[in-house]
Coordinates of C-alpha atoms and ligand atoms in Angstrom, one line a residue:
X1 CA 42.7 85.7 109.6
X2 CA 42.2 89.4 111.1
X3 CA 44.5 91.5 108.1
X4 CA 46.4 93.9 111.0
X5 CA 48.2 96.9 109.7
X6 CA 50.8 99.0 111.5
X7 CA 50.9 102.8 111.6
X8 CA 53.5 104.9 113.5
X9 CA 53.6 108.5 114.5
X10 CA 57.3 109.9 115.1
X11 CA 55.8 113.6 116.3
X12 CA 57.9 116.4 118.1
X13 CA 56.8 114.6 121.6
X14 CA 56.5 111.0 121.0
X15 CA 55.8 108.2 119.2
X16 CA 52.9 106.4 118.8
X17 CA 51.4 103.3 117.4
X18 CA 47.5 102.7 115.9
X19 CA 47.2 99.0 114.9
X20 CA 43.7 98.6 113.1
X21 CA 42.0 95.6 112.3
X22 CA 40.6 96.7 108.3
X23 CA 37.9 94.5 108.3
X24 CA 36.8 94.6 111.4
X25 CA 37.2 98.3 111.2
X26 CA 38.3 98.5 114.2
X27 CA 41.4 99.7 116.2
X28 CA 43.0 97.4 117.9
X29 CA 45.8 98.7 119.7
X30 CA 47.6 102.4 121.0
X31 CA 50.0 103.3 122.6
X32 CA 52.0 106.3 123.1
X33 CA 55.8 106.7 124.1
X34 CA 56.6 110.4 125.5
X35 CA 60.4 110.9 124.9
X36 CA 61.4 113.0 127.7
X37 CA 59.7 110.5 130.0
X38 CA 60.8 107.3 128.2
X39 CA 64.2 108.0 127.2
X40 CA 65.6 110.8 129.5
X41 CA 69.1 110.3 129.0
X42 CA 68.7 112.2 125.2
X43 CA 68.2 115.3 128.1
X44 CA 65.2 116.6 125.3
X45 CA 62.6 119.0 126.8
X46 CA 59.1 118.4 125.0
X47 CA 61.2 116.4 122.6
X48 CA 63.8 119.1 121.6
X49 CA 67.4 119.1 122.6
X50 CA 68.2 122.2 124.5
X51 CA 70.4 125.1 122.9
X52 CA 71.7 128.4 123.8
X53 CA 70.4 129.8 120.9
X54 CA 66.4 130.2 121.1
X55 CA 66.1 130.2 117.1
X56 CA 67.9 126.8 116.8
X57 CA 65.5 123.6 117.5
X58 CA 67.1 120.4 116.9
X59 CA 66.3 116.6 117.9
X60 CA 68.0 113.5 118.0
X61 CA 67.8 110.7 115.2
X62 CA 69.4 108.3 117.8
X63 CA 66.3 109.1 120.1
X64 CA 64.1 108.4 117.5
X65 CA 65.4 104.8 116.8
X66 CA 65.4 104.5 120.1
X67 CA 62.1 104.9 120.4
X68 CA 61.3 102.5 117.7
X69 CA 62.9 99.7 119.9
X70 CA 61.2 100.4 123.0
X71 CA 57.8 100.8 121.4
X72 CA 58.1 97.4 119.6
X73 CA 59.2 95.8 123.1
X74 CA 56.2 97.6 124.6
X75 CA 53.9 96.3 121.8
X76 CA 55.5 92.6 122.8
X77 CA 55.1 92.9 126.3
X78 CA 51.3 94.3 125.5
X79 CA 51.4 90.6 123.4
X80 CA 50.4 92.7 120.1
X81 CA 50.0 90.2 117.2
X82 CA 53.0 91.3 115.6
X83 CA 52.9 88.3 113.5
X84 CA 49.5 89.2 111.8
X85 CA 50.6 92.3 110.6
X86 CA 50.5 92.8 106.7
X87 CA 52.1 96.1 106.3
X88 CA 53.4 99.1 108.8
X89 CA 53.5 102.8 107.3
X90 CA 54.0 106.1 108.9
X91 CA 54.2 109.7 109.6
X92 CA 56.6 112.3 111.1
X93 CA 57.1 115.7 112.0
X94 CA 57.7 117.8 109.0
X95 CA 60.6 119.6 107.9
X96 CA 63.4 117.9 110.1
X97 CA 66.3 116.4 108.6
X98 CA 69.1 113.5 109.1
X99 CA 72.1 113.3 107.5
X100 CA 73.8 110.2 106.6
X101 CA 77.0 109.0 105.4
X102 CA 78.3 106.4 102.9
X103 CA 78.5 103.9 105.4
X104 CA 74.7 103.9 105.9
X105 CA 72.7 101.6 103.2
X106 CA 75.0 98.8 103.7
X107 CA 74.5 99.7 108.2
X108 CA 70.3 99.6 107.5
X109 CA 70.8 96.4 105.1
X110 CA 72.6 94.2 107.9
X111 CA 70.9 95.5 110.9
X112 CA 72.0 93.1 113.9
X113 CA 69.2 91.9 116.2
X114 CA 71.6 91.3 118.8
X115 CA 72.3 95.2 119.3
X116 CA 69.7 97.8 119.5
X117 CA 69.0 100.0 116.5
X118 CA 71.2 102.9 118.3
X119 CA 74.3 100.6 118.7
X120 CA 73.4 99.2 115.1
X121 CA 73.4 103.3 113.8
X122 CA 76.6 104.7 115.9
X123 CA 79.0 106.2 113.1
X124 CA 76.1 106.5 109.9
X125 CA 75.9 110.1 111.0
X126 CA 77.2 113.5 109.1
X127 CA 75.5 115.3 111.6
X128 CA 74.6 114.7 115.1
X129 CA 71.4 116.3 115.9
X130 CA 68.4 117.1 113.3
X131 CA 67.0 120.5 112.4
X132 CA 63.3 119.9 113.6
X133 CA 60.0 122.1 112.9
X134 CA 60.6 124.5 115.2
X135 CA 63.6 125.8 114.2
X136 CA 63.6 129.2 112.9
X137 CA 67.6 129.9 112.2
X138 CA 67.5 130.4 108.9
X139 CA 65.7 133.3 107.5
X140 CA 69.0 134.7 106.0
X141 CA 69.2 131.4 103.9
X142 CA 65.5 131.7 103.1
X143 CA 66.0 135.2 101.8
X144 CA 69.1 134.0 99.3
X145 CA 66.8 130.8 98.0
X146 CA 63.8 133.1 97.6
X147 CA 65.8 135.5 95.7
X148 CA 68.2 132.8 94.0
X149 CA 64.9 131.6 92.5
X150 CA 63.2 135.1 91.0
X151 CA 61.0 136.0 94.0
X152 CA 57.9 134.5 96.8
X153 CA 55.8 134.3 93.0
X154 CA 58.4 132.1 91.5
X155 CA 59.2 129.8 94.7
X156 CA 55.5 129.4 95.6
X157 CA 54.3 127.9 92.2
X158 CA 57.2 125.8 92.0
X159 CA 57.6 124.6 95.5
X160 CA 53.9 125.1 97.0
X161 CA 55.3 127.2 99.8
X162 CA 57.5 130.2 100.0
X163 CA 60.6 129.4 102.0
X164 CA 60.2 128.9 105.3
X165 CA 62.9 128.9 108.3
X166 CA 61.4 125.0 109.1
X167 CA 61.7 123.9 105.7
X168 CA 64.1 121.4 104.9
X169 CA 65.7 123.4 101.8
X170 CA 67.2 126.6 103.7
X171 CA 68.1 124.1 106.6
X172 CA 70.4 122.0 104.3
X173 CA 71.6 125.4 103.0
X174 CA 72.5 126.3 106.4
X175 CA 74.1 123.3 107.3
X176 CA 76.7 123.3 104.0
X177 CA 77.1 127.2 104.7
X178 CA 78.2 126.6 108.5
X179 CA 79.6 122.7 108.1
X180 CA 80.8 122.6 104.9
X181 CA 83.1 119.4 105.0
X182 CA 80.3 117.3 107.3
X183 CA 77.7 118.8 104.3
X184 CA 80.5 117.0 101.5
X185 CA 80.5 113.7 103.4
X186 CA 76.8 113.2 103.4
X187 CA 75.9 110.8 101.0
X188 CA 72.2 110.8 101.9
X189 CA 69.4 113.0 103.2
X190 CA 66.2 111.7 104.8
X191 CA 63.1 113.3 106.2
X192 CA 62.3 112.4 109.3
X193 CA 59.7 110.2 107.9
X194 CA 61.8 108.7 105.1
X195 CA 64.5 107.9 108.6
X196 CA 61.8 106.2 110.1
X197 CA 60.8 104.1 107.1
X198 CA 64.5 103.4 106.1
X199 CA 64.7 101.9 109.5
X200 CA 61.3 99.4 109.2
X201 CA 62.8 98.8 105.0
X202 CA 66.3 97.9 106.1
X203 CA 67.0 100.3 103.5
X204 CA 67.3 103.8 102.3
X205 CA 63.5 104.7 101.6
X206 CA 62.1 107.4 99.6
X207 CA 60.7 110.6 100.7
X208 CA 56.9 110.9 99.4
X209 CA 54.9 113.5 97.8
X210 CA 53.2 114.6 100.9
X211 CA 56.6 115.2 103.1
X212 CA 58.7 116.3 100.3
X213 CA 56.5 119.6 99.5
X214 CA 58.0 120.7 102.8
X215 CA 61.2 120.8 101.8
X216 CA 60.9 124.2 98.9
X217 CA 62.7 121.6 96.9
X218 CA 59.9 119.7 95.2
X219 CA 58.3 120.6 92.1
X220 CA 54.6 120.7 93.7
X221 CA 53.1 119.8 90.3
X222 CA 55.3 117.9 88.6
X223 CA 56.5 116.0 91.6
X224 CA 60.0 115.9 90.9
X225 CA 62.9 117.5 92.2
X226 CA 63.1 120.9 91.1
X227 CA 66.9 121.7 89.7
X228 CA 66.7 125.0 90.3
X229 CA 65.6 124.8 93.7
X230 CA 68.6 122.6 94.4
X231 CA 71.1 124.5 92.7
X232 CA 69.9 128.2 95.2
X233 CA 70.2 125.4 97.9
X234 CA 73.4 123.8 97.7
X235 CA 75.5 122.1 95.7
X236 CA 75.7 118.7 94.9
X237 CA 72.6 118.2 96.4
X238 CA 70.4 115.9 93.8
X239 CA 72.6 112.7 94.5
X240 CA 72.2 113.2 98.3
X241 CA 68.2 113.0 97.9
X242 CA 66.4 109.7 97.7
X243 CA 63.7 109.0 95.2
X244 CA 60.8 110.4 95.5
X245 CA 57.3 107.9 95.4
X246 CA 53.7 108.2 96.3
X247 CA 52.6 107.7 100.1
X248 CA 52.1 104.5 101.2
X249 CA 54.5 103.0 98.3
X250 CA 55.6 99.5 99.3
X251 CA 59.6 99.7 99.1
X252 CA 60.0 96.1 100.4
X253 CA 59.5 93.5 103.4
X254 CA 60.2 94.4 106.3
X255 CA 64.1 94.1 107.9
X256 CA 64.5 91.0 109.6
X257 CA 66.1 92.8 112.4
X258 CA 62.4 93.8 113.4
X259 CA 61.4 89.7 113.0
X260 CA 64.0 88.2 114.6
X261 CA 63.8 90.7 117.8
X262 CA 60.3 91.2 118.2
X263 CA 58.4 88.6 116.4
X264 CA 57.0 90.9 113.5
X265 CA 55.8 88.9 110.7
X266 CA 59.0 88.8 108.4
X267 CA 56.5 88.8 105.4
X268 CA 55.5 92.3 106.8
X269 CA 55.5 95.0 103.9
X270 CA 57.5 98.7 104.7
X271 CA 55.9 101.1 102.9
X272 CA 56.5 104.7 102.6
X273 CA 55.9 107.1 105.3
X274 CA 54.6 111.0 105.0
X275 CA 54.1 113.9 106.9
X276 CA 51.8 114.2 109.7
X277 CA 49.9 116.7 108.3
X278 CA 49.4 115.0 105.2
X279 CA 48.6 111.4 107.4
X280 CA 45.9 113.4 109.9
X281 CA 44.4 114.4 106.5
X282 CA 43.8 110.8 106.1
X283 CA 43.1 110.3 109.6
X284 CA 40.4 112.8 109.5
X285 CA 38.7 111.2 107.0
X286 CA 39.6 114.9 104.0
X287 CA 39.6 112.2 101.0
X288 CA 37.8 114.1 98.7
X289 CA 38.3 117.5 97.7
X290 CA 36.1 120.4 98.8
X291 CA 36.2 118.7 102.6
X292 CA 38.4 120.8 105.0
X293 CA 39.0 120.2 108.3
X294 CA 39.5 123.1 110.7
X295 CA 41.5 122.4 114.2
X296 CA 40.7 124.8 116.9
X297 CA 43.8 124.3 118.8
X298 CA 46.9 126.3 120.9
X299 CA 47.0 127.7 117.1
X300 CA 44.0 127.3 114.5
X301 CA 44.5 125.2 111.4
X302 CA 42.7 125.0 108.2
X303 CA 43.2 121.5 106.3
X304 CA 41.6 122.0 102.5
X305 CA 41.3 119.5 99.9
X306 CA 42.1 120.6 96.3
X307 CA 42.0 118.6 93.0
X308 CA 44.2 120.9 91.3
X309 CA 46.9 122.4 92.8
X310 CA 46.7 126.3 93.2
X311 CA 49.0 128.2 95.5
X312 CA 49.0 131.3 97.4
X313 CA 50.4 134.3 95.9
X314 CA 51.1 135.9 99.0
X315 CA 53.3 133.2 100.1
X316 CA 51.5 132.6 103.4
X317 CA 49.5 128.9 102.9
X318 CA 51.2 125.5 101.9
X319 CA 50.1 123.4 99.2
X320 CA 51.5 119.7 100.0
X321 CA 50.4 116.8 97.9
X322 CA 47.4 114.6 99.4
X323 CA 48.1 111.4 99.8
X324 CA 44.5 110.8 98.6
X325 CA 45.4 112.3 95.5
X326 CA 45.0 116.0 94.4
X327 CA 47.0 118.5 96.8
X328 CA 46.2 119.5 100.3
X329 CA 46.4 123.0 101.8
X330 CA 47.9 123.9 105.3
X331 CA 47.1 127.2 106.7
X332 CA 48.3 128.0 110.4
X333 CA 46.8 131.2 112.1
X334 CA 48.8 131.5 115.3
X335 CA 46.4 133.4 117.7
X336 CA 44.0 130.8 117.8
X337 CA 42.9 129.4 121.5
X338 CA 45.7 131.6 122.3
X339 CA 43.7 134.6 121.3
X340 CA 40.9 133.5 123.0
X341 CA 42.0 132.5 126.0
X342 CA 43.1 135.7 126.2
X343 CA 39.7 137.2 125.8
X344 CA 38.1 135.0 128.9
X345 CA 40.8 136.5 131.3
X346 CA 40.5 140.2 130.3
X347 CA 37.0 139.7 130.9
X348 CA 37.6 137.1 133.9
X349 CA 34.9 134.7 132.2
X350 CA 35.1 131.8 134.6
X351 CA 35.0 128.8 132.0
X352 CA 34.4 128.1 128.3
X353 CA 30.8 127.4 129.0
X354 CA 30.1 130.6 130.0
X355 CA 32.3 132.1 127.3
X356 CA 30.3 130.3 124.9
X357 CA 26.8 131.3 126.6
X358 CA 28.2 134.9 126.0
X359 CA 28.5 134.4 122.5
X360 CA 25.2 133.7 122.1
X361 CA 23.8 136.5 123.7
X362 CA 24.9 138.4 120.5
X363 CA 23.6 138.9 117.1
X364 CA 25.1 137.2 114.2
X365 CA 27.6 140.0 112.4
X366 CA 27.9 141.4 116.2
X367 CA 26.8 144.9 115.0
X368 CA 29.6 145.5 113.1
X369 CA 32.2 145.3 115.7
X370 CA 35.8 143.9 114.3
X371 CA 38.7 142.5 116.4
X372 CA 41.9 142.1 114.9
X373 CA 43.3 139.8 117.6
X374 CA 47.0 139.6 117.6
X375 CA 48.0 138.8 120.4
X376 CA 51.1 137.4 119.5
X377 CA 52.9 137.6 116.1
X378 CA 50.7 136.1 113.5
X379 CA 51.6 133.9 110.6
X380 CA 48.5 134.6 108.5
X381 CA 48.7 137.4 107.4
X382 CA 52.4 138.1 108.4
X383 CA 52.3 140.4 111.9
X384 CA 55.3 140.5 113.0
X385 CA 54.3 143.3 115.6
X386 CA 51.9 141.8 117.9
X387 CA 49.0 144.3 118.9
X388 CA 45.2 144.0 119.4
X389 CA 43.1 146.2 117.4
X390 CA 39.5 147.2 117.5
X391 CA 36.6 149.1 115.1
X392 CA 33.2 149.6 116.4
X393 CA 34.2 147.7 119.4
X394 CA 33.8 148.8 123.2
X395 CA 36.9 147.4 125.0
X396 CA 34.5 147.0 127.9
X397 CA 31.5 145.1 126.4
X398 CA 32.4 141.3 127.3
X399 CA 30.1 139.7 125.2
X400 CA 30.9 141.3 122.3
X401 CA 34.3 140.6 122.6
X402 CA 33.8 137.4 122.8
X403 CA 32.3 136.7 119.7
X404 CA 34.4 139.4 117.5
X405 CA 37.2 137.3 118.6
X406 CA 35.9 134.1 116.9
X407 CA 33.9 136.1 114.2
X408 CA 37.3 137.9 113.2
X409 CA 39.3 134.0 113.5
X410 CA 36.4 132.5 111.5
X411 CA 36.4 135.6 108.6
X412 CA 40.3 135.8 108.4
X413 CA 39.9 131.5 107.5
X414 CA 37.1 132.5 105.0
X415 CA 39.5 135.7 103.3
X416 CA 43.4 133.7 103.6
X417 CA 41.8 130.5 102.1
X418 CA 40.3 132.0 98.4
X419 CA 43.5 131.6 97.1
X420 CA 42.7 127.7 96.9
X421 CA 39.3 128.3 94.6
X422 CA 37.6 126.0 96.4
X423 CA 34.5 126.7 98.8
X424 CA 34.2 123.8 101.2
X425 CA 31.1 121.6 101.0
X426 CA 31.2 119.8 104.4
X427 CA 33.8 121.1 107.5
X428 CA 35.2 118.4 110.3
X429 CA 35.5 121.0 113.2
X430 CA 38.0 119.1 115.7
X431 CA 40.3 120.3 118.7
X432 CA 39.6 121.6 122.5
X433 CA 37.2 124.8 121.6
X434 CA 35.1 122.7 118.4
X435 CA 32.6 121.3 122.2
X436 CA 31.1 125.2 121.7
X437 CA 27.7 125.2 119.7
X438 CA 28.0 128.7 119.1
X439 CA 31.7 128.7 117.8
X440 CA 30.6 126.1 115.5
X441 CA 27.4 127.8 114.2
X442 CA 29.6 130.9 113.6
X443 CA 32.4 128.6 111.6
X444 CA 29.2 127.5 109.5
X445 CA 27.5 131.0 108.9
X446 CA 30.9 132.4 108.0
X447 CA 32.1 129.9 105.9
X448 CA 28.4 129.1 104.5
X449 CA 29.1 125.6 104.7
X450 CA 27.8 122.7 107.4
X451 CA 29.7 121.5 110.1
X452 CA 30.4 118.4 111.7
X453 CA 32.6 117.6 114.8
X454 CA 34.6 114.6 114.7
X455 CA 37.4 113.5 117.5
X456 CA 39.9 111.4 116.5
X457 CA 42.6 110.3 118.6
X458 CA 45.9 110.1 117.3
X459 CA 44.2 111.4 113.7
X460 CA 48.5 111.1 112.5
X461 CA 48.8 107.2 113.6
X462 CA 45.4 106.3 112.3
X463 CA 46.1 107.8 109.0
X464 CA 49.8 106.2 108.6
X465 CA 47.9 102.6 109.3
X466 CA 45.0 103.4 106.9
X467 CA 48.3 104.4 104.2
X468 CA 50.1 100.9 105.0
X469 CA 46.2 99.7 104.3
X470 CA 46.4 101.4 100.7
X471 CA 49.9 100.5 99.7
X472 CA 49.5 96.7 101.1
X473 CA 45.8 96.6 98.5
X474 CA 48.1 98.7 95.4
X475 CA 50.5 95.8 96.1
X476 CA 47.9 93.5 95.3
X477 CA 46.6 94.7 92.4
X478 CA 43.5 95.8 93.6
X479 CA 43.8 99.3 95.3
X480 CA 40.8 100.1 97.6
X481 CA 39.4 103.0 97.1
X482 CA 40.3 105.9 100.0
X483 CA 36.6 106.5 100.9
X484 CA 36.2 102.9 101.4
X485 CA 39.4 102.5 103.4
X486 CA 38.2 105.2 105.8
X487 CA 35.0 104.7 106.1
X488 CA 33.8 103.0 110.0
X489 CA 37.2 104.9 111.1
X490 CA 36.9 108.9 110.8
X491 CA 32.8 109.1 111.3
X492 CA 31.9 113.0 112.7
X493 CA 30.3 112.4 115.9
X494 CA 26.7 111.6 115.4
X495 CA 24.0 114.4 115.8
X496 CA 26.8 117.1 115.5
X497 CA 25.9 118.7 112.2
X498 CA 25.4 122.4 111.9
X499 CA 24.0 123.9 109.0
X500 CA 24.3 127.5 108.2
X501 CA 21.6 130.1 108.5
X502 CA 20.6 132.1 105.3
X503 CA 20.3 135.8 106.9
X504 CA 23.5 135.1 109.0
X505 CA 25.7 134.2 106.0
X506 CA 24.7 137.4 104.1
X507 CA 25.8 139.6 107.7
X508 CA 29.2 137.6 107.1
X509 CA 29.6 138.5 103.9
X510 CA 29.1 142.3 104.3
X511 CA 31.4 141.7 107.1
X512 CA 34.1 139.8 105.3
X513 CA 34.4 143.4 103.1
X514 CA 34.8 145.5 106.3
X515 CA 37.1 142.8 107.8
X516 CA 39.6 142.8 105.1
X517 CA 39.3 146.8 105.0
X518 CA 40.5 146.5 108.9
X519 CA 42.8 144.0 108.2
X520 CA 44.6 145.9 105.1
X521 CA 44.7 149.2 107.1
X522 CA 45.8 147.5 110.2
X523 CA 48.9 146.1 108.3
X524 CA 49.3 149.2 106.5
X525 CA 50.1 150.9 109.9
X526 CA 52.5 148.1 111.1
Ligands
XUL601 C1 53.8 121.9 109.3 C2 54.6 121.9 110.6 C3 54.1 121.2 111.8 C4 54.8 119.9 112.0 C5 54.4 119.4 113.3 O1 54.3 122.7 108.3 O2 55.7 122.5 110.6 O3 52.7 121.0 111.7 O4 54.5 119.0 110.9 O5 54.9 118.1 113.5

């Protein structure tokens, strides 16, 4: 019988589903469920709740239960073989939080089939509405953890990040500074991954490794939960946190409330959820360290794989743990196809074809030239004043500008990644502008490293079901090793590899010196 397992992606947007078929090695089913469009009356926009305050970002844990229900009446209706499924894991936005109180465990343990899982959930809440991602109302609190804890040095090597207005930390500080009696009837905090799982377990469910580095109240090495970090939080706040356990960990079968409606196999094991960063690392196939993956998206990501944990000293990467093992890195750099785009319509370049043509046209190293293109406020490093600025660089010349703007992206990956110690062997390029040739020989030369393209869809989905995979084979005493769970699911797309050139990689690094010199003096000025 076909072994089926079950992963789920609760994202900002959505929810999807990736059923694959492990020995087959194939998927078998997906589907996507857009909340604005699916489930209106939540009045979300892109998923997020709307506020009169800009800074605050919050979501709905009733929406995302919601969702659950309709997605497993869509898989019915689709006649998904619920009943072969061996295990479901998952993945969710990072950083957001729900707030539950005493009445909750016993609510998840006795979950009527008869009601949906929003009647079901009416009155477990401390707090309406979730802190998501995208909030950003909490910098004062991220400033009094920070300095609670002896400095960016201090919280980075304990935490893997410096604090972060998203993180889950100064968001719970915030909520017991400004709702301190809702804060003291919370019994229990869940990601919105650990929410998700608790819902499949029938049960409270652990956080994981992976998600809980997001929170600046792990310890990132010794994978506990760091006292000190929860005293600068707030008080109280080590019997309101689950457990935590490693991805993928099977915390039980499945609630019967998901049998009994739907017709999921009741044998069905819940196992823990993570982040979606963490589950696109599986998804992407990083399970060995030295592969990165480098997402050319609305903002640019770099995805590194470390075996020992190292952090950045200046406070501006992540370090989360893999659930491969070992520790992945996150870096975001804002002004990515943002910055380009940018580019094309100064120089009213008609597509990306021709953009990338341009590129070409110039030598490797562009002749020196050095765009520092901040367009918008960057993450990495800090900007907080936006501003384009050039050195050795005609505003005028169009093909020049073209490739200084990927050169610089490329060189500031190669200068805010040393701090992991790791030079990567292989790159997955994925994302919209990874089609371009020339952006991708430039990623290799720069980062003197080969290059493959890969497109996966749903790379978060994919990886949950490849986690439920790898706690489901733990379970049975015979854990499959990650690069044989992955393999026939995350291949690069064949004939894509780039290798770098010898002469260009030396131009790059000559130019990595003069880059930084640009960059230091440009944030000097600022
Ligand atoms: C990562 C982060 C985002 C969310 C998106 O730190 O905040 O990538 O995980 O869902």
């Amino acid at each position: 019988m076909a072994k089926l397992f079950l992963g789920l992606d609760s994202s900002t947007q959505s929810l999807s589903a990736v059923l694959i078929d492990l020995d087959a090695r194939k998927v078998v089913y997906e589907k996507s469920l857009n909340y604005d469009q699916a489930l209106p009356r939540y009045k979300t926009r892109n998923g997020v709740l709307p506020n009169r305050d800009p800074l605050v970002k919050h979501s709905s844990p009733l929406l995302w239960a919601d969702a659950l229900d309709l997605l497993f009446a869509q898989m019915k209706r689709d006649k998904v073989a619920l009943g072969k499924i061996v295990a479901i894991s998952g993945s969710g936005q990072q950083h957001g939080s729900v707030y539950f109180n005493e009445k909750a465990a016993e609510v998840l343990a006795n979950l009527d089939p008869k009601k949906s899982l929003v009647e079901n959930l009416r009155g477990v809440f401390t707090r309406k509405t979730s802190p998501i991602w995208m909030d950003s109302s909490t910098t004062a609190d991220c400033a009094k953890i920070r300095k609670q804890l002896g400095g960016v040095q201090y919280t980075v090597t304990r935490t893997g990040s410096d604090t972060f207005e998203r993180f889950t930390g100064p968001q719970i500080r915030k909520f017991y500074r400004t709702e301190p009696e809702a804060y003291t009837r919370t019994a229990g905090i869940a990601l919105v991954s650990s929410f998700m799982a608790s819902l499949l377990a029938g049960k409270i469910a652990p956080i994981d490794f992976g998600d809980g580095a997001g929170m600046n109240l792990m310890d990132i090495r010794k994978k506990n939960w760091n006292h000190d970090a929860l005293k600068a939080t707030a008080p109280g706040l080590v019997k309101k946190l689950p457990p935590l356990a490693d991805s993928g960990h099977v915390i039980g079968k499945v609630s019967p409330y998901f049998a009994g409606k739907y017709g999921l196999n009741p044998e069905a094991l819940a196992c823990v959820w993570t982040g979606d960063n963490p589950a696109s690392v599986l998804g992407l196939g990083l399970t060995k360290p030295g592969l990165v993956a480098i997402s050319l998206g609305t903002s640019d990501t770099y995805f590194g794989t470390m075996e020992k944990c190292q952090t950045d000293a200046n406070g501006e990467g992540h370090v989360f743990a893999s659930p491969a093992g070992g520790y992945l890195s996150l870096i975001c750099f804002k002004n990515g196809s943002l910055a380009r785009e940018k580019i094309r319509e100064r120089h009213k370049i008609s597509d990306w074809k021709k953009f990338g043509e341009l590129v070409a046209t110039m030598p490797p190293g562009n002749n020196g030239a050095i765009l520092l293109p901040w367009f918008e406020a960057e993450i990495v490093p800090r900007v907080n004043k936006p501003g384009v600025r050039r050195f050795d660089l005609d505003e005028k010349n169009a093909a020049a500008n073209c490739r200084a703007v990927f050169e610089a992206q490329m060189l500031s990956m190669r200068l805010h990644s040393q701090w992991m110690q790791v030079m990567p062997h292989c790159i997955y390029a994925t994302g919209g502008a990874s089609n371009d040739r020339a952006l991708l020989q430039i990623m290799a030369d720069v980062m003197h490293c080969r290059v493959l393209r890969i497109e996966v869809s749903k790379s978060a989905a994919l990886g949950a079901a490849l986690l439920a995979a790898h706690g489901w084979s733990v379970e049975s005493g015979k854990p499959v090793k990650w690069e044989k769970l992955t393999a026939g699911f995350t291949e690069p797309v064949a004939g894509s590899e780039i290798l770098p050139d010898k002469k260009a990689t030396k131009i790059y690094d000559r130019l990595l010196e003069k880059y930084a010199l640009c960059e230091s003096d440009a944030l000097d000025i600022i």
